[in-house]
Backbone as CSV, one residue per row, in Angstrom:
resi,resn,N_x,N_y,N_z,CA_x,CA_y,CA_z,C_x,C_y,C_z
1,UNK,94.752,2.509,-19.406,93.433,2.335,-18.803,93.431,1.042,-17.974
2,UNK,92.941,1.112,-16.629,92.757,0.116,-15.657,91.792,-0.800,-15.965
3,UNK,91.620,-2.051,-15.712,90.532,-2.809,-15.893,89.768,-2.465,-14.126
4,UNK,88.390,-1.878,-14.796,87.296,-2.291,-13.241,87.282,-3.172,-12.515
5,UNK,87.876,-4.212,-12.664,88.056,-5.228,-11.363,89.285,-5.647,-11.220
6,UNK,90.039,-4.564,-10.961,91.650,-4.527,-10.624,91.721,-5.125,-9.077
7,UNK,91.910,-6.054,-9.029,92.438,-6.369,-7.789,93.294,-5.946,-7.102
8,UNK,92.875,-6.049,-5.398,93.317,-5.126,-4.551,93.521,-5.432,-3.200
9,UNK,93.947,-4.976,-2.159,94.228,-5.786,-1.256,93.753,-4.194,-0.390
10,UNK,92.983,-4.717,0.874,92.996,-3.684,1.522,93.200,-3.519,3.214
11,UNK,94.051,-3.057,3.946,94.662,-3.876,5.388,93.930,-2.867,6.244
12,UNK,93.913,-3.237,7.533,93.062,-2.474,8.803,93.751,-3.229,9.486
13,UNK,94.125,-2.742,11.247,94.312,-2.944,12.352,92.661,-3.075,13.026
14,UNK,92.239,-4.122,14.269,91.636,-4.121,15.239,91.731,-2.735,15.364
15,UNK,90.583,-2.528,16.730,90.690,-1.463,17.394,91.595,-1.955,18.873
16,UNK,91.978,-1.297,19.435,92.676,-1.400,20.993,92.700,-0.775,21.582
17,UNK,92.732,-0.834,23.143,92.976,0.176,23.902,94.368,0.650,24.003
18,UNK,94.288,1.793,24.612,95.764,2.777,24.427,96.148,2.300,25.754
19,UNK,97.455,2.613,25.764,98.245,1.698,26.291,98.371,-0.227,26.108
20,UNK,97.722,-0.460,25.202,97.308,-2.073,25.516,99.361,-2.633,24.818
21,UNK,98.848,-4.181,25.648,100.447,-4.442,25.154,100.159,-6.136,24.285
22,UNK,101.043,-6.416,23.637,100.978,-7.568,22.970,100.540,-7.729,21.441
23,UNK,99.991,-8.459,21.048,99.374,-8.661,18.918,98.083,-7.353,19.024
24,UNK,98.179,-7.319,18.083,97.462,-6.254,17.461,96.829,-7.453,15.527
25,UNK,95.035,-7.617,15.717,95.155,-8.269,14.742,94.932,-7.221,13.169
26,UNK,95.225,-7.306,12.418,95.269,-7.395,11.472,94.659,-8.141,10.150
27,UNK,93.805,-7.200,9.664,92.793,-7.994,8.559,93.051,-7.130,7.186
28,UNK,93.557,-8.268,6.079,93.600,-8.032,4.289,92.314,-8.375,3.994
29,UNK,91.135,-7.429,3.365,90.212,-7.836,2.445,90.555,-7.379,0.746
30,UNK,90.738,-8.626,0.272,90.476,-8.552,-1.191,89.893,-8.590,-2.296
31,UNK,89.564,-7.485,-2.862,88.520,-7.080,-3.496,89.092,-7.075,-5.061
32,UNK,87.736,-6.941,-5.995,87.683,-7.006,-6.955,87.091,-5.564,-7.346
33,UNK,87.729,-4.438,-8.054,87.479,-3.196,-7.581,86.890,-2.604,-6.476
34,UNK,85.691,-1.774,-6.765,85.305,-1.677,-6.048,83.810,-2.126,-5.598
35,UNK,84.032,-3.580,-6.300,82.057,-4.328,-5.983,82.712,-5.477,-5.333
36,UNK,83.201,-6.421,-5.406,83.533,-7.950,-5.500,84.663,-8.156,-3.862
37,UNK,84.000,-8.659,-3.029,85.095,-9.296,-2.000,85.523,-10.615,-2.750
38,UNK,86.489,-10.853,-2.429,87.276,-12.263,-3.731,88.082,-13.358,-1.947
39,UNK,88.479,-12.792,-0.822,89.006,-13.374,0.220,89.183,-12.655,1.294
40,UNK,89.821,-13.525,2.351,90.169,-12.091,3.727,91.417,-13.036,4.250
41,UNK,92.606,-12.201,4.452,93.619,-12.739,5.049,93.562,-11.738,6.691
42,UNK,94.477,-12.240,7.267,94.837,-12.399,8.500,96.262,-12.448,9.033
43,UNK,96.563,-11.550,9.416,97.636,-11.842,10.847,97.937,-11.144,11.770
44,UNK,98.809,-11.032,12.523,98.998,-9.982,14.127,100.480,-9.413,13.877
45,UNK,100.621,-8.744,14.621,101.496,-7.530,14.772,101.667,-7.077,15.892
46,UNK,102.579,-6.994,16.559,103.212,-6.293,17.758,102.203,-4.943,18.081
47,UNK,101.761,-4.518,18.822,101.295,-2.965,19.640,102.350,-2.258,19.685
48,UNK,102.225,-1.230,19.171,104.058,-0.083,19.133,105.045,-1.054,18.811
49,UNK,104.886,-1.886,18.214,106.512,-2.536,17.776,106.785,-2.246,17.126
50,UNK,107.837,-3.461,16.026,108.129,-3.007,14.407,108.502,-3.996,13.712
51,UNK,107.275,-4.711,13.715,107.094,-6.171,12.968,106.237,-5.514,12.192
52,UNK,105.409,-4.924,11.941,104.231,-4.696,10.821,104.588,-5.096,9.357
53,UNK,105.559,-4.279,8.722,106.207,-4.243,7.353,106.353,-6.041,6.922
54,UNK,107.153,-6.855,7.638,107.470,-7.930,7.682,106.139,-8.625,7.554
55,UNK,105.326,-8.689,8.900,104.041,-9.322,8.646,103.396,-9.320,7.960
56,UNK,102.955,-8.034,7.448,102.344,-7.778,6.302,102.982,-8.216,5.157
57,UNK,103.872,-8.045,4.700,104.698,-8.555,3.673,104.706,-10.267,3.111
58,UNK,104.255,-11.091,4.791,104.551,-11.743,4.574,103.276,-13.038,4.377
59,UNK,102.246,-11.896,4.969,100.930,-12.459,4.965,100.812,-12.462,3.510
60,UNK,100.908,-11.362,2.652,100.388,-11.192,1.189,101.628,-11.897,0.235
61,UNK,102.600,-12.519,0.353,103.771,-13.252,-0.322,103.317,-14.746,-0.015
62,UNK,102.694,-14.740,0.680,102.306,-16.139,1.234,101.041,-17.187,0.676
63,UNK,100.258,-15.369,0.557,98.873,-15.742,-0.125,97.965,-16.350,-1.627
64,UNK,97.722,-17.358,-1.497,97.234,-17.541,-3.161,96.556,-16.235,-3.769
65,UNK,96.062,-15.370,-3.179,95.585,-14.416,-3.847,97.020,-13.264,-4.306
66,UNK,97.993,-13.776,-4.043,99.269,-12.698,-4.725,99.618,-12.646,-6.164
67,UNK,99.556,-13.713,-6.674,99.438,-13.387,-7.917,98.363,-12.255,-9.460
68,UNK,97.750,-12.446,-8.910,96.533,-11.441,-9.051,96.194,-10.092,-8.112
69,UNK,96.928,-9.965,-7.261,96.720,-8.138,-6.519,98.000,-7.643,-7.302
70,UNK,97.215,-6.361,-7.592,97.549,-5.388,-8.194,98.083,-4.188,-7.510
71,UNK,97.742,-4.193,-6.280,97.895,-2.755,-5.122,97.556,-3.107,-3.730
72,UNK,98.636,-2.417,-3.108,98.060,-2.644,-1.387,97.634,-1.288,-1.388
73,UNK,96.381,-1.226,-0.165,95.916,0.166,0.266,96.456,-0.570,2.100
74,UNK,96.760,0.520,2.926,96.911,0.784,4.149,95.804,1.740,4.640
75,UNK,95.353,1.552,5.494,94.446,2.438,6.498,95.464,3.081,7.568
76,UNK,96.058,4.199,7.204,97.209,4.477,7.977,98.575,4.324,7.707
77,UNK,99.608,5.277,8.002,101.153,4.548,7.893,101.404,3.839,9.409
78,UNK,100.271,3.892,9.931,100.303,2.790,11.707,99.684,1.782,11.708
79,UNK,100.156,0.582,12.661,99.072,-0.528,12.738,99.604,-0.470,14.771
80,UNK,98.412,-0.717,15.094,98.760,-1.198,16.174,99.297,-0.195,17.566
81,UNK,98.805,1.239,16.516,99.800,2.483,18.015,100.529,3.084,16.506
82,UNK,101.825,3.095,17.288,103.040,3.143,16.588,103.729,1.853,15.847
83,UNK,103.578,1.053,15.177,103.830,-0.169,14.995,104.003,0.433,13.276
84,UNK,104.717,1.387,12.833,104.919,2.014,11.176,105.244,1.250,10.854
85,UNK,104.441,1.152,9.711,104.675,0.519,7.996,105.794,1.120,7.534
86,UNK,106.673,0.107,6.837,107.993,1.040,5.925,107.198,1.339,4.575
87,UNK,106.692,1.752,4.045,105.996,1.435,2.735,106.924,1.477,1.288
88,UNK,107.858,1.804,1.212,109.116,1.112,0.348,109.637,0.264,0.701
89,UNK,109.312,-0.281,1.629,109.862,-1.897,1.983,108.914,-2.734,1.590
90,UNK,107.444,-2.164,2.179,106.798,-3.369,1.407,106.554,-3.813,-0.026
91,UNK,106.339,-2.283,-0.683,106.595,-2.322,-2.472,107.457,-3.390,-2.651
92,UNK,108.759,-3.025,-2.264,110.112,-3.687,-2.635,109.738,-5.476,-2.381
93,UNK,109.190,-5.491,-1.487,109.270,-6.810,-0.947,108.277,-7.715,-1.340
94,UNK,107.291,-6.727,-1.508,106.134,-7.690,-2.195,105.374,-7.436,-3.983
95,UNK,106.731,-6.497,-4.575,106.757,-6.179,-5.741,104.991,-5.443,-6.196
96,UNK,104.572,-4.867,-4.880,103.348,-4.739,-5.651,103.731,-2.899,-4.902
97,UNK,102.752,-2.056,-5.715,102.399,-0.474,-5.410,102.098,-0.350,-3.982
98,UNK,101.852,0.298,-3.257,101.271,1.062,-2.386,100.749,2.009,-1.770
99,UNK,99.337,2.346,-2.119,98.739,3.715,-0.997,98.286,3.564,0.184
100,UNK,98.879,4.655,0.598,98.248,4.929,2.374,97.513,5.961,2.574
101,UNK,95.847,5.363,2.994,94.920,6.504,3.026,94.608,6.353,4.315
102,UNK,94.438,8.092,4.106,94.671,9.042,5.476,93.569,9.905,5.326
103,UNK,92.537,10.015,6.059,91.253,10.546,6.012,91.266,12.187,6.408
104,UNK,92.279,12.466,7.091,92.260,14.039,7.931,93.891,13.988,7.228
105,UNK,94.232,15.258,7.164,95.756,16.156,6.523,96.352,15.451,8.601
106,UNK,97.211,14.863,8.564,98.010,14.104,9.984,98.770,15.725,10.215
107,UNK,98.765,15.824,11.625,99.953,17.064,11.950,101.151,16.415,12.257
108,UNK,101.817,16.124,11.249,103.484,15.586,10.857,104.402,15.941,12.280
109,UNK,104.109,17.261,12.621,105.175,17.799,13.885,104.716,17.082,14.991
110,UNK,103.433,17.214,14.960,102.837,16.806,16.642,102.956,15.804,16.603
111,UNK,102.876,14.356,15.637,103.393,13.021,15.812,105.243,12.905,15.759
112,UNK,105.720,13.729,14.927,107.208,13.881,15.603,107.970,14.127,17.114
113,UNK,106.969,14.896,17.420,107.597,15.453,18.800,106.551,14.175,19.449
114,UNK,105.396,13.561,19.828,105.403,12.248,20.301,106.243,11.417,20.361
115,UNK,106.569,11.179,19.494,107.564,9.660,18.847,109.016,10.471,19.645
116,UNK,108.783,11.573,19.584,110.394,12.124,20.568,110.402,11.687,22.111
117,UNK,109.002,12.413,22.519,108.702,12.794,24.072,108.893,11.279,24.700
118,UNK,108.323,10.116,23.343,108.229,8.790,23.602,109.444,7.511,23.874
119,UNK,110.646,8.796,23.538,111.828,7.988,22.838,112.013,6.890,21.651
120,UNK,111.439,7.363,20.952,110.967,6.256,19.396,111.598,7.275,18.031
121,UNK,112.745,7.785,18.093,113.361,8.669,17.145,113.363,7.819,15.767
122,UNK,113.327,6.794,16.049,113.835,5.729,14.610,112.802,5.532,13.677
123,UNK,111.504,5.572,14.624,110.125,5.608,14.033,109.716,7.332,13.342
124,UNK,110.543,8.316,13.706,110.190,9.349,12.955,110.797,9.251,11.608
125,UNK,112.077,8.220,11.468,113.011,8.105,9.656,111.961,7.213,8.819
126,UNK,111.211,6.355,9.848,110.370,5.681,8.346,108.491,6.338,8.109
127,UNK,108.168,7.845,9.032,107.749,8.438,8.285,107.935,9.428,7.571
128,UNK,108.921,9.790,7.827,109.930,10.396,6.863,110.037,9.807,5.236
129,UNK,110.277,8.711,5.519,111.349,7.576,4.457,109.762,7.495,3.452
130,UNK,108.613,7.282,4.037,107.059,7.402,3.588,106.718,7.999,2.205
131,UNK,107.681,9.451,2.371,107.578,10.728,1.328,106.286,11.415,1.647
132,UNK,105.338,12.287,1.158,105.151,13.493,1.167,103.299,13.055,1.133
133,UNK,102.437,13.579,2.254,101.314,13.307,2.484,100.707,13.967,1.149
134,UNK,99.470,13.737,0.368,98.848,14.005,-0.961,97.930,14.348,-1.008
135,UNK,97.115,15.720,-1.013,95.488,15.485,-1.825,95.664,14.908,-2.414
136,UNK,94.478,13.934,-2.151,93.703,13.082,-3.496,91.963,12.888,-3.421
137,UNK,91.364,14.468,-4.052,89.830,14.549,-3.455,89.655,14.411,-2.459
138,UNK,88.889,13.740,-1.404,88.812,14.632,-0.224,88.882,13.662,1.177
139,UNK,90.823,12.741,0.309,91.265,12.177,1.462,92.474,12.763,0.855
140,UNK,93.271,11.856,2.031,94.717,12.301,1.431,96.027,10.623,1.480
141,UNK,96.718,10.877,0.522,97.672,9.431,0.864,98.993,9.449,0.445
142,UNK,99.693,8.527,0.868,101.268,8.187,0.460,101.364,7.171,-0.134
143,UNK,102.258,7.350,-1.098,102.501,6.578,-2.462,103.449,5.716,-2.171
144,UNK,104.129,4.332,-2.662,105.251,3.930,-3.077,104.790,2.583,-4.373
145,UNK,105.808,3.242,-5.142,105.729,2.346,-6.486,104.759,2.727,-7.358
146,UNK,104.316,3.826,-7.636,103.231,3.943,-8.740,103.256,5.486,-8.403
147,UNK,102.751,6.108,-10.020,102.698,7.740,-9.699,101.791,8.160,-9.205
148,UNK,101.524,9.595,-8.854,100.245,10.041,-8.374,99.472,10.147,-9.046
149,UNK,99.595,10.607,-10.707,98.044,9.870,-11.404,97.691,8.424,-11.662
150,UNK,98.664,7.398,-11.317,97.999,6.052,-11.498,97.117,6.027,-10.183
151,UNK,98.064,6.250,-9.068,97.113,6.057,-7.722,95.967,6.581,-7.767
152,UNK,95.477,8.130,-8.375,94.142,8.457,-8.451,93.545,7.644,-9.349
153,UNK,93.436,7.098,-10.805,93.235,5.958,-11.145,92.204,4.986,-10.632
154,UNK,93.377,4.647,-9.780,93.259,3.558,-9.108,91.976,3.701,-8.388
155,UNK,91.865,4.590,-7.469,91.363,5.098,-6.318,89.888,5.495,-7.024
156,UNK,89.832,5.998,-8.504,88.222,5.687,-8.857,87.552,4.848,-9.281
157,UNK,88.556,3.535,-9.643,87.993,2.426,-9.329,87.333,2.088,-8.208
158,UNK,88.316,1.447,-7.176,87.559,1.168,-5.947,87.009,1.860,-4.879
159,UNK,86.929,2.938,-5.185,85.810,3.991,-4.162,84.812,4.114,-4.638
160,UNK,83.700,2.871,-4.527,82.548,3.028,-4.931,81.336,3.715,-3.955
161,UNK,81.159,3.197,-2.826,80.341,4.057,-1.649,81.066,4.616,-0.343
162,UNK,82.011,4.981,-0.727,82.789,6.511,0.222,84.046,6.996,-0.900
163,UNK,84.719,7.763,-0.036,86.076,8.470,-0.420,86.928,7.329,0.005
164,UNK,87.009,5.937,0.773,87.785,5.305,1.182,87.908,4.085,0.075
165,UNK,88.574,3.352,-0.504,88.567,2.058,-1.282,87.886,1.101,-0.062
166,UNK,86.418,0.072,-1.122,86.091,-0.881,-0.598,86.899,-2.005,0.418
167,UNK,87.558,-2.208,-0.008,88.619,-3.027,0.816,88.942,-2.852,1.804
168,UNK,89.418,-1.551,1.988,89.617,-0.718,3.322,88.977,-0.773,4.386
169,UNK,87.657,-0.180,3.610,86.457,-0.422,4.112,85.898,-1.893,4.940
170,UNK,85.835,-2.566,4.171,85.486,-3.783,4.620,86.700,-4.386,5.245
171,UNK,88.140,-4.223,5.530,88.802,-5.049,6.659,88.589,-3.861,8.050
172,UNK,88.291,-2.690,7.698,87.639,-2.351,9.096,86.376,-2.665,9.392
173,UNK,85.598,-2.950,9.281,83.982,-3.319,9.276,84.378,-5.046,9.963
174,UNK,85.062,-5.568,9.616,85.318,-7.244,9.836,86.235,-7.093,10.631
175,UNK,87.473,-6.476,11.108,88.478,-5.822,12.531,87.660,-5.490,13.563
176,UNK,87.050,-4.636,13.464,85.718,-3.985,14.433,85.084,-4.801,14.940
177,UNK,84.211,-6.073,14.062,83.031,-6.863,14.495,83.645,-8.041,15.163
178,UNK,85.031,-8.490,14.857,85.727,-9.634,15.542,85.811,-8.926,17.073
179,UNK,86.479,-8.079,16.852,86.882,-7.500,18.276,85.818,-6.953,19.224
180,UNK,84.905,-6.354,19.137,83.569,-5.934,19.519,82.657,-7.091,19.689
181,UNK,82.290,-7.853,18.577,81.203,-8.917,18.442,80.106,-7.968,17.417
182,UNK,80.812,-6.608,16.857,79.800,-6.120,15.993,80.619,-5.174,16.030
183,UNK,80.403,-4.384,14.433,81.551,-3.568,14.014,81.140,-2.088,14.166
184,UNK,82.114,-1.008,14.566,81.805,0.606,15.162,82.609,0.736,14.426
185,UNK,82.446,2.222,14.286,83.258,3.313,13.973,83.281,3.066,12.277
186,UNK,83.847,4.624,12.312,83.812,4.751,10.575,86.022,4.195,9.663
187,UNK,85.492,3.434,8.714,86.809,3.297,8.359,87.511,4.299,8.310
C-alpha cells in the first residue's frame, strides 16, 4: 500500500511553433500526491534534438527534491517535436520509476513512417526501446521500472481532478502561462 502523499515529479514541454528551432523549455512540478505542489524545477532541451533524457535526468539528480520523489510522470515520450525521452535511461539514471501518459491510443506506424520520411530512423529504436503503449482507464502509458499494477496504484493517487496526475497537470498550466503570459490548452 502507497502512502497518499507519494511524491512525484511531473514534466511538460512549453508549447512551440512547428518548425521552430533552438531550447524548448521544460517544467518539473512536484507534488505531494495528488493535493500538495511541494516545488517547480526547470530546464531546456533542444527542438527535435536528443538532449531530453540527459536534461531531464539531470535536472531531477541535481534537485534537493530527489531524495524524496518516488516517480517521474512524462506528458509524452516527446519534448520539444521529436526530442524522445529514452525512458530506461532515465529509470536507470535517476534510479527512480517512470510513466508516460498519453491521452489518445498514438498511431505507432504513422509516427514511424514520419521519423522515416524525416530521416530520424534512430528516433524510431528508442520508441521502440519505450515497450508497449497501456490502457490504464481512460488514458494510456509506458512504463519503466515498476509493474503495471504499481503504476495504476500510483496513478489513483495522484489523479485527483482529471484522468491526468496533478503534476502533469500543473507543469502544463505553468509551461503554457510562461510562454503565452496565460496558460491554454488542456494538459
Amino acid at each position: 500500500m502507497l502512502k497518499k502523499e507519494i511524491r512525484v515529479i511531473g514534466i511538460d514541454d512549453a508549447p512551440h511553433k512547428f518548425k521552430a528551432k533552438g531550447n524548448i523549455l521544460l517544467i518539473g512540478a512536484i507534488f505531494r500526491g495528488g493535493s500538495f505542489l511541494d516545488g517547480i524545477l526547470s530546464t531546456k532541451a533542444s527542438i527535435d534534438g536528443n538532449n531530453a533524457t540527459e536534461k531531464i535526468t539531470a535536472m531531477i539528480n541535481k534537485s534537493k527534491f530527489k531524495p524524496q520523489l518516488r516517480c517521474i510522470f512524462l506528458d509524452g515520450i516527446a519534448v520539444g517535436g521529436f526530442n524522445i525521452i529514452d525512458i530506461r535511461e532515465l529509470n536507470k539514471k535517476t534510479k527512480l520509476p517512470v510513466i508516460v501518459i498519453i491521452r489518445k491510443k498514438p498511431d505507432i506506424v504513422n509516427i514511424k513512417g514520419i521519423l522515416t520520411r524525416l530521416n530520424k530512423k534512430s528516433k524510431i529504436k528508442l520508441l521502440e526501446k519505450a515497450g508497449p503503449v497501456i490502457p490504464a482507464g481512460k488514458i494510456y502509458i509506458q512504463i519503466a521500472g515498476l509493474s503495471i499494477g504499481k503504476a495504476k496504484e500510483i496513478l489513483e493517487i495522484v489523479c485527483t481532478r482529471s484522468h491526468i496526475p496533478e503534476a502533469v497537470r500543473l507543469a502544463h498550466i505553468i509551461a503554457s502561462g510562461i510562454t503565452y503570459g496565460e496558460s491554454r490548452g488542456r494538459a
